[in-house]
Coordinates of C-alpha atoms in Angstrom, one line a residue:
Chain A
M114 CA -62.5 -9.2 45.3
I115 CA -61.6 -5.7 44.3
V116 CA -58.3 -5.6 42.3
A117 CA -56.0 -2.6 42.2
Q118 CA -52.5 -1.7 41.2
R119 CA -50.1 0.8 42.6
K120 CA -49.4 4.1 41.0
S121 CA -45.8 4.8 40.0
I122 CA -43.4 6.2 42.6
P123 CA -42.9 9.6 40.8
N124 CA -46.7 9.9 40.5
L125 CA -47.1 9.1 44.3
L126 CA -44.4 11.6 45.2
E127 CA -46.1 14.3 43.1
I128 CA -49.3 13.6 45.0
V129 CA -47.7 14.0 48.5
K130 CA -44.9 16.4 47.8
N131 CA -46.5 19.4 49.5
H132 CA -46.7 17.6 52.9
E133 CA -44.0 16.9 55.4
K134 CA -45.5 14.1 57.3
I135 CA -47.7 11.5 55.7
L136 CA -49.3 8.2 56.7
V137 CA -49.2 5.4 54.2
L138 CA -52.3 3.5 55.2
G139 CA -52.8 -0.1 54.0
C140 CA -55.9 -2.2 54.0
G141 CA -55.9 -5.8 55.0
T142 CA -58.7 -7.0 52.8
C143 CA -59.0 -7.1 49.0
V144 CA -55.9 -5.1 48.2
T145 CA -53.8 -7.3 50.4
V146 CA -54.9 -10.3 48.5
C147 CA -54.1 -8.7 45.1
L148 CA -50.7 -7.6 46.4
A149 CA -51.3 -3.9 45.9
G150 CA -52.0 -2.3 49.3
G151 CA -51.4 -4.7 52.2
Q152 CA -48.9 -4.5 55.0
R153 CA -46.0 -5.6 52.7
E154 CA -46.8 -3.1 50.0
V155 CA -47.2 -0.3 52.6
S156 CA -43.6 -1.1 53.7
I157 CA -42.3 -1.1 50.1
I158 CA -44.1 2.1 49.1
A159 CA -43.1 3.9 52.3
S160 CA -39.5 3.0 51.7
A161 CA -39.6 4.0 48.1
L162 CA -41.3 7.3 49.0
R163 CA -38.7 8.1 51.7
M164 CA -35.9 7.4 49.2
A165 CA -37.5 9.2 46.3
A166 CA -38.2 12.3 48.5
K167 CA -34.7 12.4 49.7
L168 CA -33.3 12.3 46.2
K169 CA -35.6 15.2 45.3
G170 CA -34.4 17.2 48.4
L171 CA -37.9 17.0 50.0
H172 CA -38.4 16.6 53.8
L173 CA -40.9 13.8 54.0
Q174 CA -41.6 11.7 57.0
V175 CA -43.5 8.6 56.2
E176 CA -45.4 6.6 58.8
E177 CA -46.8 3.1 58.0
L178 CA -50.0 1.5 59.2
T179 CA -52.2 -1.2 57.9
I180 CA -55.8 -1.7 59.2
E181 CA -58.0 -4.7 58.6
R182 CA -60.5 -2.8 56.5
Q183 CA -60.6 0.8 55.3
C184 CA -64.3 0.5 54.3
D185 CA -65.5 -0.2 57.8
N186 CA -65.9 2.3 60.7
V187 CA -64.8 -0.1 63.4
F188 CA -61.4 -0.5 61.8
I189 CA -61.1 3.1 60.5
E190 CA -61.2 4.2 64.1
Q191 CA -58.0 2.3 64.8
A192 CA -56.2 4.7 62.5
A193 CA -57.4 7.8 64.3
E194 CA -54.2 8.6 66.3
A195 CA -51.9 7.9 63.4
I196 CA -54.0 10.1 61.0
E197 CA -54.1 12.8 63.6
R198 CA -50.3 13.1 64.0
N199 CA -49.7 13.3 60.2
D200 CA -50.4 16.0 57.7
A201 CA -52.0 13.8 55.1
V202 CA -52.9 10.2 54.3
L203 CA -51.9 8.2 51.3
S204 CA -54.4 5.4 51.3
L205 CA -53.5 2.1 49.7
G206 CA -57.1 1.0 49.9
C207 CA -59.5 0.7 47.0
G208 CA -61.5 3.8 45.9
A209 CA -64.2 3.0 48.5
G210 CA -61.6 2.8 51.3
V211 CA -60.0 6.1 50.3
Q212 CA -63.4 7.8 50.4
A213 CA -64.4 6.2 53.6
I214 CA -61.2 7.5 55.3
A215 CA -61.7 11.0 53.7
E216 CA -65.3 11.2 54.9
R217 CA -64.4 10.3 58.5
Y218 CA -61.4 12.6 58.8
T219 CA -62.6 15.8 57.3
N220 CA -59.6 17.9 58.3
K221 CA -57.0 15.7 56.6
P222 CA -56.2 15.4 52.9
V223 CA -56.6 11.8 51.9
Y224 CA -55.0 10.6 48.6
A225 CA -55.3 7.4 46.6
G226 CA -52.1 5.5 46.2
L227 CA -53.6 2.8 44.0
D228 CA -55.6 2.7 40.8
T229 CA -58.6 0.6 41.6
T230 CA -59.2 -1.4 38.5
F231 CA -61.9 -4.1 38.6
I232 CA -63.7 -6.8 40.5
G233 CA -62.0 -10.0 39.6
I234 CA -60.2 -13.1 40.8
L235 CA -56.7 -14.5 40.8
E236 CA -56.6 -16.5 37.6
E237 CA -53.2 -17.9 38.2
R238 CA -50.2 -16.8 40.3
G239 CA -49.5 -13.2 39.5
I240 CA -52.5 -12.8 37.0
W241 CA -55.8 -11.2 38.0
M242 CA -58.7 -11.1 35.7
E243 CA -61.9 -9.1 35.6
K244 CA -65.0 -11.1 36.2
C245 CA -67.7 -8.7 37.2
A246 CA -68.7 -5.2 36.0
A247 CA -71.1 -4.7 39.0
C248 CA -73.8 -3.8 36.4
G249 CA -76.5 -4.1 39.1
E250 CA -78.7 -6.7 37.4
C251 CA -76.9 -10.0 37.1
V252 CA -77.5 -12.1 34.0
L253 CA -75.1 -14.9 34.9
D254 CA -78.0 -17.4 35.3
Q255 CA -78.8 -17.1 31.6
Y256 CA -75.3 -17.6 30.4
G257 CA -74.0 -20.6 32.2
G258 CA -72.1 -18.5 34.8
I259 CA -70.0 -16.6 32.2
C260 CA -70.6 -12.9 32.1
P261 CA -71.0 -11.5 28.6
I262 CA -70.9 -8.0 30.0
T263 CA -67.5 -8.3 31.5
R264 CA -65.8 -10.9 29.3
C265 CA -67.2 -10.1 25.8
A266 CA -65.3 -7.2 24.3
K267 CA -68.5 -6.0 22.7
R268 CA -70.7 -6.8 25.8
M269 CA -73.1 -8.7 23.6
L270 CA -76.1 -10.3 25.2
N271 CA -77.0 -12.1 21.9
G272 CA -73.7 -13.4 20.7
P273 CA -71.4 -14.4 19.3
C274 CA -70.5 -11.7 16.9
S275 CA -69.5 -12.8 13.4
S276 CA -65.8 -11.9 13.8
S277 CA -64.5 -14.3 16.5
R278 CA -61.9 -16.7 15.1
E279 CA -61.9 -20.2 16.5
D280 CA -62.2 -19.5 20.2
R281 CA -60.4 -16.2 20.0
C282 CA -61.8 -12.7 20.3
E283 CA -61.6 -10.4 17.3
V284 CA -60.7 -7.4 19.5
N285 CA -57.8 -9.1 21.2
P286 CA -56.7 -12.4 19.8
E287 CA -54.9 -13.2 23.0
R288 CA -58.3 -13.4 24.8
Q289 CA -60.8 -16.2 24.6
C290 CA -64.1 -15.4 23.0
A291 CA -66.6 -15.2 25.9
W292 CA -69.4 -16.5 23.7
Q293 CA -67.4 -19.6 22.8
L294 CA -67.0 -20.2 26.5
I295 CA -70.7 -19.6 27.1
Y296 CA -71.6 -22.0 24.3
Q297 CA -69.3 -24.7 25.7
R298 CA -70.5 -24.2 29.2
L299 CA -74.2 -24.3 28.3
K300 CA -73.5 -27.4 26.2
D301 CA -71.7 -29.1 29.2
I302 CA -74.6 -28.5 31.5
G303 CA -77.3 -29.3 29.0
Q304 CA -78.8 -25.9 28.7
L305 CA -78.0 -25.0 25.1
D306 CA -81.7 -24.2 24.5
R307 CA -81.2 -21.0 26.6
L308 CA -79.5 -19.6 23.5
R309 CA -82.6 -19.9 21.4
A310 CA -84.3 -17.0 23.3
V311 CA -83.4 -13.6 22.0
K312 CA -82.5 -11.4 24.9
P313 CA -84.0 -7.9 25.0
P314 CA -81.7 -4.9 25.5
K315 CA -80.4 -4.7 29.1
N316 CA -81.8 -2.3 31.5
W317 CA -78.8 -0.2 32.5
N318 CA -80.8 1.8 35.1
H319 CA -79.3 -0.5 37.7
S320 CA -75.8 0.4 36.6
Q321 CA -74.0 3.7 36.9
D322 CA -76.9 5.7 35.5
G323 CA -77.9 8.6 37.7
G324 CA -75.1 8.8 40.1
Y325 CA -74.1 6.5 42.9
R326 CA -76.2 3.5 43.9
T327 CA -77.4 2.7 47.4
I328 CA -79.0 -0.4 48.8
V329 CA -81.3 0.0 51.8
R330 CA -82.2 -2.9 53.9
E331 CA -85.0 -1.8 56.3
D332 CA -84.8 -5.1 58.2
H333 CA -81.2 -4.3 59.2
R334 CA -81.7 -0.6 60.0
I335 CA -81.8 0.5 63.6
Chain B
M56 CA -14.8 11.0 46.9
T57 CA -13.1 9.5 43.9
P58 CA -13.9 6.0 42.7
E59 CA -10.4 4.9 43.9
T60 CA -10.9 6.0 47.5
F61 CA -14.6 5.0 47.7
E62 CA -15.2 1.7 49.5
P63 CA -18.7 0.6 48.7
K64 CA -20.8 -1.3 51.2
I65 CA -22.5 -4.2 49.5
L66 CA -25.0 -6.5 51.1
A67 CA -24.8 -10.0 49.7
F68 CA -27.8 -12.3 50.4
C69 CA -26.3 -15.7 50.0
C70 CA -28.4 -18.9 49.8
H71 CA -27.4 -21.5 52.4
Y72 CA -27.3 -24.3 49.8
C73 CA -25.0 -22.7 47.3
A74 CA -23.5 -19.2 47.5
Y75 CA -22.9 -19.3 51.2
S76 CA -21.1 -22.7 51.0
S77 CA -19.2 -21.4 48.0
A78 CA -18.1 -18.3 49.9
D79 CA -17.0 -20.7 52.6
L80 CA -15.1 -22.8 50.0
A81 CA -13.5 -19.6 48.7
G82 CA -12.1 -19.1 52.2
S83 CA -10.8 -22.6 52.4
M84 CA -9.2 -22.3 49.0
R85 CA -7.6 -18.9 50.0
I86 CA -9.4 -17.2 47.1
Q87 CA -9.4 -13.5 47.7
Y88 CA -12.4 -11.3 47.2
P89 CA -13.0 -7.7 48.3
P90 CA -14.0 -7.1 51.9
N91 CA -16.8 -4.7 50.8
V92 CA -19.4 -7.4 50.9
R93 CA -21.4 -8.2 54.1
I94 CA -22.8 -11.7 53.7
V95 CA -26.2 -12.5 55.0
R96 CA -27.1 -16.2 54.9
T97 CA -30.6 -17.0 53.8
P98 CA -32.3 -20.3 53.8
C99 CA -33.1 -19.8 50.1
T100 CA -33.2 -16.7 47.9
G101 CA -36.9 -17.4 47.5
R102 CA -37.2 -16.2 51.1
L103 CA -36.1 -12.7 50.1
E104 CA -38.9 -10.2 49.6
T105 CA -38.9 -6.9 47.8
E106 CA -38.9 -4.9 51.1
Y107 CA -35.6 -6.5 52.1
F108 CA -33.9 -4.9 49.2
M109 CA -35.7 -1.6 49.7
K110 CA -34.7 -1.6 53.4
A111 CA -31.1 -2.3 52.5
F112 CA -30.9 0.7 50.2
E113 CA -32.9 2.8 52.6
N114 CA -30.4 2.1 55.3
G115 CA -27.4 3.0 53.2
A116 CA -26.3 0.0 51.2
D117 CA -24.4 1.0 48.0
G118 CA -25.3 -2.2 46.4
V119 CA -27.1 -5.5 47.0
L120 CA -26.1 -8.8 45.6
V121 CA -28.4 -11.8 45.6
A122 CA -26.6 -15.0 45.1
G123 CA -28.8 -18.1 44.6
C124 CA -28.5 -21.6 43.2
L125 CA -28.1 -22.3 39.5
E126 CA -31.4 -22.3 37.7
G127 CA -32.9 -25.7 38.0
G128 CA -30.8 -26.5 41.0
C129 CA -32.7 -24.8 43.8
H130 CA -33.1 -26.9 46.9
F131 CA -36.7 -25.8 47.1
V132 CA -37.3 -26.3 43.4
E133 CA -38.0 -22.8 42.3
G134 CA -37.0 -20.4 45.0
N135 CA -34.3 -18.9 43.0
L136 CA -36.7 -18.3 40.1
C137 CA -39.0 -16.4 42.4
A138 CA -36.1 -14.4 43.6
K139 CA -35.1 -13.5 40.1
R140 CA -38.5 -12.1 39.4
R141 CA -38.5 -10.1 42.6
V142 CA -35.1 -8.7 41.9
N143 CA -36.3 -7.7 38.4
Y144 CA -39.4 -6.0 39.9
T145 CA -37.2 -4.2 42.5
R146 CA -34.8 -3.1 39.9
E147 CA -37.7 -1.4 38.0
M148 CA -38.8 0.2 41.2
L149 CA -35.3 1.5 42.0
E150 CA -35.3 3.2 38.6
E151 CA -38.6 4.8 39.4
I152 CA -37.1 6.1 42.6
G153 CA -34.0 7.4 40.9
I154 CA -31.5 4.8 42.0
E155 CA -29.3 3.0 39.4
K156 CA -30.8 -0.5 38.9
E157 CA -27.2 -1.8 38.5
R158 CA -26.8 -1.5 42.3
L159 CA -29.0 -4.6 42.6
R160 CA -27.9 -7.8 41.0
M161 CA -28.8 -11.5 41.1
V162 CA -26.3 -14.2 40.3
N163 CA -26.5 -17.9 40.2
V164 CA -23.7 -20.1 41.5
S165 CA -23.4 -23.7 42.8
A166 CA -21.7 -24.6 46.1
A167 CA -18.6 -25.6 44.3
M168 CA -18.2 -22.3 42.3
A169 CA -15.9 -20.5 44.7
R170 CA -13.8 -18.8 42.0
P171 CA -16.9 -17.7 39.9
L172 CA -18.5 -16.3 43.1
A173 CA -15.3 -14.3 43.9
D174 CA -15.3 -13.0 40.3
V175 CA -18.9 -11.9 40.6
I176 CA -18.2 -10.1 43.9
I177 CA -15.1 -8.4 42.3
D178 CA -17.2 -7.3 39.4
M179 CA -20.0 -6.1 41.6
V180 CA -17.6 -4.0 43.7
K181 CA -16.1 -2.6 40.5
T182 CA -19.6 -1.7 39.2
V183 CA -20.7 0.0 42.4
R184 CA -17.4 1.7 42.8
K185 CA -17.9 3.2 39.4
L186 CA -21.4 4.3 40.2
G187 CA -20.2 6.0 43.4
P188 CA -21.9 6.1 46.8
S189 CA -25.6 5.4 46.9
P190 CA -27.5 8.6 46.2
I191 CA -29.5 7.9 49.3
K192 CA -26.3 7.9 51.5
R193 CA -24.6 10.9 50.0
N194 CA -26.0 13.2 52.7
G195 CA -26.3 10.5 55.4
S196 CA -28.6 7.5 55.3
L197 CA -32.2 7.9 56.2
K198 CA -31.6 5.7 59.2
Q199 CA -28.8 8.0 60.4
E200 CA -31.1 10.9 60.0
S201 CA -33.8 9.4 62.0
R202 CA -31.4 8.8 64.9
K203 CA -30.5 12.5 65.1

């Protein structure tokens, strides 16, 4: 899922201070699960903004709404009336959600209330960890399901580097060396011979090279 | 309004298994504590969410007291520890907003600790009285404004 975290209240107030009526719009999908932009966070941030604005002497009316998904037209339509009666939208969706709302409501300023951070999973209660860099050409099949792009600090495809200590990363000793994990995992599944092959440089054309990426599925087009 | 004449409104979320019983015991033992606290009984302090504290301040509370079981003594094992973390998170957020974090406090008492609970309430009232009325309330609470 996409993982995000909220911006600070002073930062959010700075973003919306020129408006009198704003809609804090939550999203019921990824950002709800990572406790950054769901219904509960909408309520908390709206309360915080109302109080912070009052303390600054600003007249700010804050409406709250959470839709199921901000990246899907069917759900975006449900916010139409609320968006219409407000001066601006503070979206608590991920970067995709913010842009989806902005593209559909061209006459309203739409601001991001969260910092979208990575694609990851809930590692343990209250801790989310990045697992995928969306590089566009997945190599997980060759590394026992552990991504060297995301989890190795040096993004090495032919690792490990010579500086890892025990199972710790040289760059940050609090983190596990991804290559130690890869070695252990390949050993466990009997595929250690995969490490004998030297991997060529990765083709980054599939990543963020040359602007945004699109996927076209002709079989699904109407 | 001077600190002497200001009567703070403090919302006290009291866990059913400890602080609420201990407030009850304080009554039975004729232990006096200031009438500034409005007690809300909760099944466990772990039931309290960040937005409860935010709404309390938004609606004009001068202070919020969260009273849960002693650490290790929660009826639901670790509800009070969850509450402690949420209170700390909310205190940080209050600072961001511009409200003194001392207005929100968590304490741990057992059902038999009537006197300590009364002392905590006395201390909380003293702290909030010193801080003065909630900055949110100084010009009428947001709720009062929205009613106009």
